[in-house]
Amino acid sequence: MFLLTNVMDHSLDDGYAEAAARKKAEGAGGLPKTLRAKLGLAAGLVLAALVVTVGAAQARVAAPVVAKEREELIDRIDRETAAADKLEGSVDRLRDEVSERQREALEKSGSGDQSELVGILSGAVEVHGPGVKLVVNDAKEATSGGNGNPRETSDFSDTGRVRDRDLQRVVNGLWESGAEAISINGQRLTALSAIRAAGDAILVDNKPLVPPYTVLAVGNGKQLSTRFQNSADGLYLHALQESYGIRTAISVESDLRLPAAPSVIVRTAQPKTEKTEKDTS
């Protein structure tokens, strides 16, 4: 009877009563969850704004320094460019002077016809006459090579691009077919000329060329064109066109004008004279 009376009088045990009292106390003295979330968001926004403000302040402080460094770099580039242009102009003037003295030496070295022939063959004088115009250009849509493609190298990964060895074969084929004088993009070739690659560029006597490559060859136009196209080098060029899309166009011209070579510097060969013959005998 006492147990039933105790249950009726105390429906909640002490633990439930304590938990209810604590919850009531927290509700009275704490903040609602929504309010606490809003306060947390506001604190985050304030912190982000503070970071942005500090960053902007630092950027404003550093901006004059960066601008000054940029101006100094631009000034340095301009000075170096001007110096390089000046040196290049000096080189051109000296090259022209050397060429002029070489031409004068050729004129003094023998009869007029012989000196003219020597000047033509050495590339020291301008020439004109009938011949062949050959234009070689990269493929329209050159794709990267790979998968063991024989044309791929560390410098030229594009199989549709004209390479230095392609121009070498073209020039050699024209010489073999009877060309008397050759130029590439206005650069006259001599017995000392070199066609090579430097990175992705093709150099002719250390001057970089850009496609399309226009090769002018003075000679018997029709005969020169036929011989070249039927030669091994002409067939090689045709194979490049068929396999890799390299564009070529050849035409017979009635009058081509080729400039003189910038300079012809011989360091080893000496002219044969009566004095040298006596010295060697």
mmCIF file of C-alpha atoms in Angstrom:
data_model
loop_
_atom_site.group_PDB
_atom_site.id
_atom_site.type_symbol
_atom_site.label_atom_id
_atom_site.label_comp_id
_atom_site.label_asym_id
_atom_site.label_seq_id
_atom_site.Cartn_x
_atom_site.Cartn_y
_atom_site.Cartn_z
ATOM 1 C CA MET A 1 0.000 0.000 0.000
ATOM 2 C CA PHE A 2 2.884 2.340 0.776
ATOM 3 C CA LEU A 3 4.518 1.554 -2.572
ATOM 4 C CA LEU A 4 1.378 2.451 -4.516
ATOM 5 C CA THR A 5 0.993 5.646 -2.535
ATOM 6 C CA ASN A 6 4.632 6.601 -3.287
ATOM 7 C CA VAL A 7 4.178 5.988 -7.046
ATOM 8 C CA MET A 8 1.032 8.077 -7.116
ATOM 9 C CA ASP A 9 2.627 10.934 -5.201
ATOM 10 C CA HIS A 10 5.952 10.893 -7.124
ATOM 11 C CA SER A 11 5.222 10.139 -10.803
ATOM 12 C CA LEU A 12 8.744 11.309 -11.897
ATOM 13 C CA ASP A 13 11.844 10.016 -10.265
ATOM 14 C CA ASP A 14 14.606 12.226 -9.089
ATOM 15 C CA GLY A 15 16.675 11.799 -12.285
ATOM 16 C CA TYR A 16 13.876 12.988 -14.567
ATOM 17 C CA ALA A 17 13.159 15.846 -12.223
ATOM 18 C CA GLU A 18 16.810 16.915 -12.224
ATOM 19 C CA ALA A 19 17.031 16.741 -16.020
ATOM 20 C CA ALA A 20 13.851 18.767 -16.394
ATOM 21 C CA ALA A 21 15.116 21.376 -13.986
ATOM 22 C CA ARG A 22 18.455 21.687 -15.825
ATOM 23 C CA LYS A 23 16.745 22.047 -19.217
ATOM 24 C CA LYS A 24 14.485 24.728 -17.819
ATOM 25 C CA ALA A 25 17.455 26.594 -16.430
ATOM 26 C CA GLU A 26 19.306 26.466 -19.740
ATOM 27 C CA GLY A 27 16.274 27.699 -21.637
ATOM 28 C CA ALA A 28 15.952 30.641 -19.333
ATOM 29 C CA GLY A 29 19.620 31.667 -19.258
ATOM 30 C CA GLY A 30 20.966 30.557 -22.788
ATOM 31 C CA LEU A 31 20.380 31.706 -26.377
ATOM 32 C CA PRO A 32 18.163 30.070 -28.985
ATOM 33 C CA LYS A 33 19.926 27.909 -31.566
ATOM 34 C CA THR A 34 18.922 30.135 -34.495
ATOM 35 C CA LEU A 35 20.336 33.159 -32.758
ATOM 36 C CA ARG A 36 23.564 31.362 -31.958
ATOM 37 C CA ALA A 37 23.864 30.306 -35.644
ATOM 38 C CA LYS A 38 23.338 33.877 -36.805
ATOM 39 C CA LEU A 39 25.931 35.131 -34.373
ATOM 40 C CA GLY A 40 28.415 32.517 -35.632
ATOM 41 C CA LEU A 41 27.774 33.500 -39.239
ATOM 42 C CA ALA A 42 28.213 37.161 -38.399
ATOM 43 C CA ALA A 43 31.496 36.401 -36.652
ATOM 44 C CA GLY A 44 32.710 34.484 -39.716
ATOM 45 C CA LEU A 45 31.797 37.346 -42.030
ATOM 46 C CA VAL A 46 33.580 39.818 -39.812
ATOM 47 C CA LEU A 47 36.675 37.641 -39.818
ATOM 48 C CA ALA A 48 36.586 37.287 -43.621
ATOM 49 C CA ALA A 49 36.137 41.040 -44.014
ATOM 50 C CA LEU A 50 39.094 41.584 -41.706
ATOM 51 C CA VAL A 51 41.286 39.254 -43.777
ATOM 52 C CA VAL A 52 40.258 40.978 -47.025
ATOM 53 C CA THR A 53 40.887 44.388 -45.506
ATOM 54 C CA VAL A 54 44.321 43.408 -44.289
ATOM 55 C CA GLY A 55 45.153 41.901 -47.703
ATOM 56 C CA ALA A 56 43.990 45.018 -49.519
ATOM 57 C CA ALA A 57 46.036 47.187 -47.181
ATOM 58 C CA GLN A 58 49.127 45.095 -47.803
ATOM 59 C CA ALA A 59 48.503 45.216 -51.565
ATOM 60 C CA ARG A 60 48.234 49.019 -51.431
ATOM 61 C CA VAL A 61 51.474 49.177 -49.517
ATOM 62 C CA ALA A 62 53.255 46.818 -51.960
ATOM 63 C CA ALA A 63 51.743 48.334 -55.141
ATOM 64 C CA PRO A 64 54.256 51.207 -55.443
ATOM 65 C CA VAL A 65 57.157 48.787 -54.994
ATOM 66 C CA VAL A 66 55.808 46.412 -57.649
ATOM 67 C CA ALA A 67 55.119 49.288 -60.035
ATOM 68 C CA LYS A 68 58.627 50.634 -59.537
ATOM 69 C CA GLU A 69 60.187 47.226 -60.167
ATOM 70 C CA ARG A 70 58.063 46.832 -63.294
ATOM 71 C CA GLU A 71 59.137 50.240 -64.613
ATOM 72 C CA GLU A 72 62.774 49.433 -63.918
ATOM 73 C CA LEU A 73 62.421 46.130 -65.770
ATOM 74 C CA ILE A 74 60.783 47.842 -68.760
ATOM 75 C CA ASP A 75 63.526 50.470 -68.826
ATOM 76 C CA ARG A 76 66.175 47.768 -68.701
ATOM 77 C CA ILE A 77 64.531 45.880 -71.574
ATOM 78 C CA ASP A 78 64.352 49.082 -73.625
ATOM 79 C CA ARG A 79 68.028 49.848 -72.974
ATOM 80 C CA GLU A 80 69.141 46.330 -73.862
ATOM 81 C CA THR A 81 66.971 46.350 -76.991
ATOM 82 C CA ALA A 82 68.429 49.684 -78.093
ATOM 83 C CA ALA A 83 71.958 48.380 -77.472
ATOM 84 C CA ALA A 84 71.224 45.204 -79.450
ATOM 85 C CA ASP A 85 69.792 47.240 -82.337
ATOM 86 C CA LYS A 86 72.879 49.450 -82.320
ATOM 87 C CA LEU A 87 75.183 46.439 -82.402
ATOM 88 C CA GLU A 88 73.152 44.863 -85.188
ATOM 89 C CA GLY A 89 73.433 48.067 -87.187
ATOM 90 C CA SER A 90 77.194 48.078 -86.667
ATOM 91 C CA VAL A 91 77.390 44.466 -87.815
ATOM 92 C CA ASP A 92 75.411 45.260 -90.953
ATOM 93 C CA ARG A 93 77.645 48.213 -91.770
ATOM 94 C CA LEU A 94 80.793 46.187 -91.252
ATOM 95 C CA ARG A 95 79.375 43.335 -93.304
ATOM 96 C CA ASP A 96 78.572 45.719 -96.157
ATOM 97 C CA GLU A 97 82.093 47.158 -95.939
ATOM 98 C CA VAL A 98 83.639 43.693 -96.064
ATOM 99 C CA SER A 99 81.466 42.730 -99.039
ATOM 100 C CA GLU A 100 82.413 45.907 -100.883
ATOM 101 C CA ARG A 101 86.112 45.296 -100.324
ATOM 102 C CA GLN A 102 85.730 41.704 -101.443
ATOM 103 C CA ARG A 103 84.067 42.834 -104.657
ATOM 104 C CA GLU A 104 86.857 45.347 -105.237
ATOM 105 C CA ALA A 105 89.439 42.606 -104.662
ATOM 106 C CA LEU A 106 87.683 40.355 -107.152
ATOM 107 C CA GLU A 107 87.697 43.091 -109.776
ATOM 108 C CA LYS A 108 91.427 43.642 -109.285
ATOM 109 C CA SER A 109 92.339 39.959 -109.246
ATOM 110 C CA GLY A 110 91.974 39.264 -112.967
ATOM 111 C CA SER A 111 90.152 39.996 -116.169
ATOM 112 C CA GLY A 112 86.625 41.333 -116.101
ATOM 113 C CA ASP A 113 84.905 38.135 -117.244
ATOM 114 C CA GLN A 114 86.890 35.976 -114.860
ATOM 115 C CA SER A 115 86.285 38.251 -111.881
ATOM 116 C CA GLU A 116 82.550 38.389 -112.642
ATOM 117 C CA LEU A 117 82.401 34.602 -112.829
ATOM 118 C CA VAL A 118 84.250 34.271 -109.542
ATOM 119 C CA GLY A 119 81.926 36.809 -107.959
ATOM 120 C CA ILE A 120 78.835 34.948 -109.191
ATOM 121 C CA LEU A 121 80.058 31.544 -108.056
ATOM 122 C CA SER A 122 81.170 32.863 -104.675
ATOM 123 C CA GLY A 123 77.926 34.758 -104.113
ATOM 124 C CA ALA A 124 79.768 38.046 -103.680
ATOM 125 C CA VAL A 125 77.765 39.918 -106.356
ATOM 126 C CA GLU A 126 74.094 40.266 -107.210
ATOM 127 C CA VAL A 127 72.833 38.099 -110.048
ATOM 128 C CA HIS A 128 69.719 37.864 -112.177
ATOM 129 C CA GLY A 129 68.434 35.595 -114.884
ATOM 130 C CA PRO A 130 65.891 32.874 -115.650
ATOM 131 C CA GLY A 131 65.366 30.086 -113.203
ATOM 132 C CA VAL A 132 63.002 28.343 -110.834
ATOM 133 C CA LYS A 133 60.936 29.605 -107.911
ATOM 134 C CA LEU A 134 60.161 26.932 -105.314
ATOM 135 C CA VAL A 135 57.939 27.702 -102.321
ATOM 136 C CA VAL A 136 57.934 25.222 -99.428
ATOM 137 C CA ASN A 137 55.516 25.738 -96.547
ATOM 138 C CA ASP A 138 54.318 23.919 -93.439
ATOM 139 C CA ALA A 139 51.141 21.850 -93.594
ATOM 140 C CA LYS A 140 47.885 23.714 -92.993
ATOM 141 C CA GLU A 141 46.936 21.506 -90.066
ATOM 142 C CA ALA A 142 50.215 20.185 -88.741
ATOM 143 C CA THR A 143 49.711 17.529 -86.061
ATOM 144 C CA SER A 144 52.116 16.430 -83.370
ATOM 145 C CA GLY A 145 54.208 13.425 -84.145
ATOM 146 C CA GLY A 146 54.784 10.406 -81.998
ATOM 147 C CA ASN A 147 54.299 6.664 -81.829
ATOM 148 C CA GLY A 148 57.709 6.071 -83.333
ATOM 149 C CA ASN A 149 57.250 8.501 -86.205
ATOM 150 C CA PRO A 150 60.643 8.787 -87.949
ATOM 151 C CA ARG A 151 60.260 12.559 -88.422
ATOM 152 C CA GLU A 152 59.925 13.261 -84.701
ATOM 153 C CA THR A 153 62.947 14.662 -82.856
ATOM 154 C CA SER A 154 63.462 16.562 -79.635
ATOM 155 C CA ASP A 155 63.425 19.883 -81.505
ATOM 156 C CA PHE A 156 60.702 19.265 -84.103
ATOM 157 C CA SER A 157 57.780 17.278 -82.752
ATOM 158 C CA ASP A 158 55.428 18.471 -85.491
ATOM 159 C CA THR A 159 55.447 16.157 -88.492
ATOM 160 C CA GLY A 160 53.795 18.775 -90.699
ATOM 161 C CA ARG A 161 56.591 21.283 -90.308
ATOM 162 C CA VAL A 162 59.419 21.889 -92.736
ATOM 163 C CA ARG A 163 62.772 20.997 -91.201
ATOM 164 C CA ASP A 164 66.317 22.110 -91.780
ATOM 165 C CA ARG A 165 67.218 18.802 -93.402
ATOM 166 C CA ASP A 166 64.295 19.221 -95.814
ATOM 167 C CA LEU A 167 65.685 22.556 -97.004
ATOM 168 C CA GLN A 168 69.152 21.034 -97.174
ATOM 169 C CA ARG A 169 67.915 18.361 -99.542
ATOM 170 C CA VAL A 170 66.016 20.908 -101.624
ATOM 171 C CA VAL A 171 69.091 23.107 -102.015
ATOM 172 C CA ASN A 172 71.411 20.196 -102.759
ATOM 173 C CA GLY A 173 68.950 18.883 -105.326
ATOM 174 C CA LEU A 174 68.796 22.267 -107.062
ATOM 175 C CA TRP A 175 72.597 22.540 -107.152
ATOM 176 C CA GLU A 176 72.817 19.044 -108.577
ATOM 177 C CA SER A 177 70.129 19.835 -111.158
ATOM 178 C CA GLY A 178 72.137 22.748 -112.558
ATOM 179 C CA ALA A 179 71.383 25.815 -110.453
ATOM 180 C CA GLU A 180 74.037 28.535 -110.699
ATOM 181 C CA ALA A 181 72.889 30.687 -107.765
ATOM 182 C CA ILE A 182 70.379 30.046 -104.966
ATOM 183 C CA SER A 183 68.743 32.122 -102.248
ATOM 184 C CA ILE A 184 66.242 31.280 -99.475
ATOM 185 C CA ASN A 185 63.919 34.048 -98.325
ATOM 186 C CA GLY A 186 66.345 36.584 -99.757
ATOM 187 C CA GLN A 187 69.386 35.002 -98.095
ATOM 188 C CA ARG A 188 72.013 34.223 -100.745
ATOM 189 C CA LEU A 189 73.734 30.872 -100.391
ATOM 190 C CA THR A 190 77.458 30.358 -100.885
ATOM 191 C CA ALA A 191 79.872 27.456 -100.614
ATOM 192 C CA LEU A 192 80.201 28.313 -96.914
ATOM 193 C CA SER A 193 76.476 28.586 -96.160
ATOM 194 C CA ALA A 194 74.963 26.412 -93.442
ATOM 195 C CA ILE A 195 71.324 25.404 -93.075
ATOM 196 C CA ARG A 196 70.642 24.129 -89.583
ATOM 197 C CA ALA A 197 68.095 24.089 -86.785
ATOM 198 C CA ALA A 198 68.170 25.994 -83.501
ATOM 199 C CA GLY A 199 65.265 24.892 -81.345
ATOM 200 C CA ASP A 200 62.178 25.231 -83.528
ATOM 201 C CA ALA A 201 63.745 27.744 -85.931
ATOM 202 C CA ILE A 202 65.624 27.151 -89.184
ATOM 203 C CA LEU A 203 68.785 29.204 -89.593
ATOM 204 C CA VAL A 204 70.556 30.041 -92.828
ATOM 205 C CA ASP A 205 73.991 31.463 -92.076
ATOM 206 C CA ASN A 206 72.806 32.122 -88.505
ATOM 207 C CA LYS A 207 69.784 34.129 -89.669
ATOM 208 C CA PRO A 208 66.400 32.741 -88.588
ATOM 209 C CA LEU A 209 63.843 32.146 -91.326
ATOM 210 C CA VAL A 210 60.075 31.849 -91.080
ATOM 211 C CA PRO A 211 57.774 29.903 -93.404
ATOM 212 C CA PRO A 212 56.888 29.957 -96.196
ATOM 213 C CA TYR A 213 60.398 29.307 -97.495
ATOM 214 C CA THR A 214 60.883 30.813 -100.958
ATOM 215 C CA VAL A 215 63.813 29.245 -102.774
ATOM 216 C CA LEU A 216 65.043 31.050 -105.893
ATOM 217 C CA ALA A 217 67.454 29.238 -108.196
ATOM 218 C CA VAL A 218 68.984 30.857 -111.291
ATOM 219 C CA GLY A 219 69.578 28.513 -114.214
ATOM 220 C CA ASN A 220 67.961 27.052 -117.284
ATOM 221 C CA GLY A 221 64.384 27.321 -116.012
ATOM 222 C CA LYS A 222 62.563 24.456 -117.715
ATOM 223 C CA GLN A 223 65.505 22.111 -117.636
ATOM 224 C CA LEU A 224 66.253 22.936 -113.998
ATOM 225 C CA SER A 225 62.626 22.374 -112.981
ATOM 226 C CA THR A 226 62.382 19.042 -114.779
ATOM 227 C CA ARG A 227 65.687 17.735 -113.486
ATOM 228 C CA PHE A 228 64.911 18.700 -109.912
ATOM 229 C CA GLN A 229 61.423 17.181 -109.853
ATOM 230 C CA ASN A 230 62.782 13.931 -111.277
ATOM 231 C CA SER A 231 65.743 13.815 -108.918
ATOM 232 C CA ALA A 232 65.856 11.909 -105.627
ATOM 233 C CA ASP A 233 65.549 15.162 -103.695
ATOM 234 C CA GLY A 234 62.576 16.285 -105.749
ATOM 235 C CA LEU A 235 60.857 12.942 -105.142
ATOM 236 C CA TYR A 236 61.676 13.308 -101.432
ATOM 237 C CA LEU A 237 59.922 16.680 -101.390
ATOM 238 C CA HIS A 238 56.939 15.149 -103.192
ATOM 239 C CA ALA A 239 56.800 12.389 -100.565
ATOM 240 C CA LEU A 240 56.684 15.013 -97.805
ATOM 241 C CA GLN A 241 53.750 16.617 -99.563
ATOM 242 C CA GLU A 242 51.872 13.333 -99.943
ATOM 243 C CA SER A 243 52.624 11.932 -96.465
ATOM 244 C CA TYR A 244 52.609 15.002 -94.209
ATOM 245 C CA GLY A 245 50.699 17.675 -96.106
ATOM 246 C CA ILE A 246 53.705 19.955 -96.551
ATOM 247 C CA ARG A 247 52.787 22.463 -99.227
ATOM 248 C CA THR A 248 55.047 22.997 -102.245
ATOM 249 C CA ALA A 249 54.775 25.023 -105.432
ATOM 250 C CA ILE A 250 57.343 25.230 -108.223
ATOM 251 C CA SER A 251 57.287 27.550 -111.208
ATOM 252 C CA VAL A 252 59.612 28.555 -114.026
ATOM 253 C CA GLU A 253 60.488 32.271 -113.988
ATOM 254 C CA SER A 254 61.893 34.392 -116.787
ATOM 255 C CA ASP A 255 63.922 36.741 -114.599
ATOM 256 C CA LEU A 256 64.943 36.218 -110.976
ATOM 257 C CA ARG A 257 67.045 38.641 -108.968
ATOM 258 C CA LEU A 258 69.218 37.323 -106.156
ATOM 259 C CA PRO A 259 71.085 39.616 -103.754
ATOM 260 C CA ALA A 260 74.745 39.276 -102.931
ATOM 261 C CA ALA A 261 75.733 37.324 -99.873
ATOM 262 C CA PRO A 262 76.285 39.540 -96.797
ATOM 263 C CA SER A 263 79.908 38.471 -96.529
ATOM 264 C CA VAL A 264 82.165 35.713 -97.743
ATOM 265 C CA ILE A 265 84.900 35.151 -95.164
ATOM 266 C CA VAL A 266 87.595 32.632 -96.067
ATOM 267 C CA ARG A 267 89.966 31.756 -93.231
ATOM 268 C CA THR A 268 91.946 28.839 -94.659
ATOM 269 C CA ALA A 269 91.990 28.847 -98.462
ATOM 270 C CA GLN A 270 94.558 31.033 -100.201
ATOM 271 C CA PRO A 271 94.582 32.140 -103.859
ATOM 272 C CA LYS A 272 97.056 30.364 -106.082
ATOM 273 C CA THR A 273 99.637 32.748 -107.503
ATOM 274 C CA GLU A 274 103.070 32.497 -109.143
ATOM 275 C CA LYS A 275 104.688 33.323 -105.826
ATOM 276 C CA THR A 276 102.951 30.529 -103.976
ATOM 277 C CA GLU A 277 103.857 28.109 -106.767
ATOM 278 C CA LYS A 278 107.542 29.010 -106.410
ATOM 279 C CA ASP A 279 107.343 28.690 -102.616
ATOM 280 C CA THR A 280 105.849 25.221 -102.844
ATOM 281 C CA SER A 281 108.260 23.994 -105.534
#
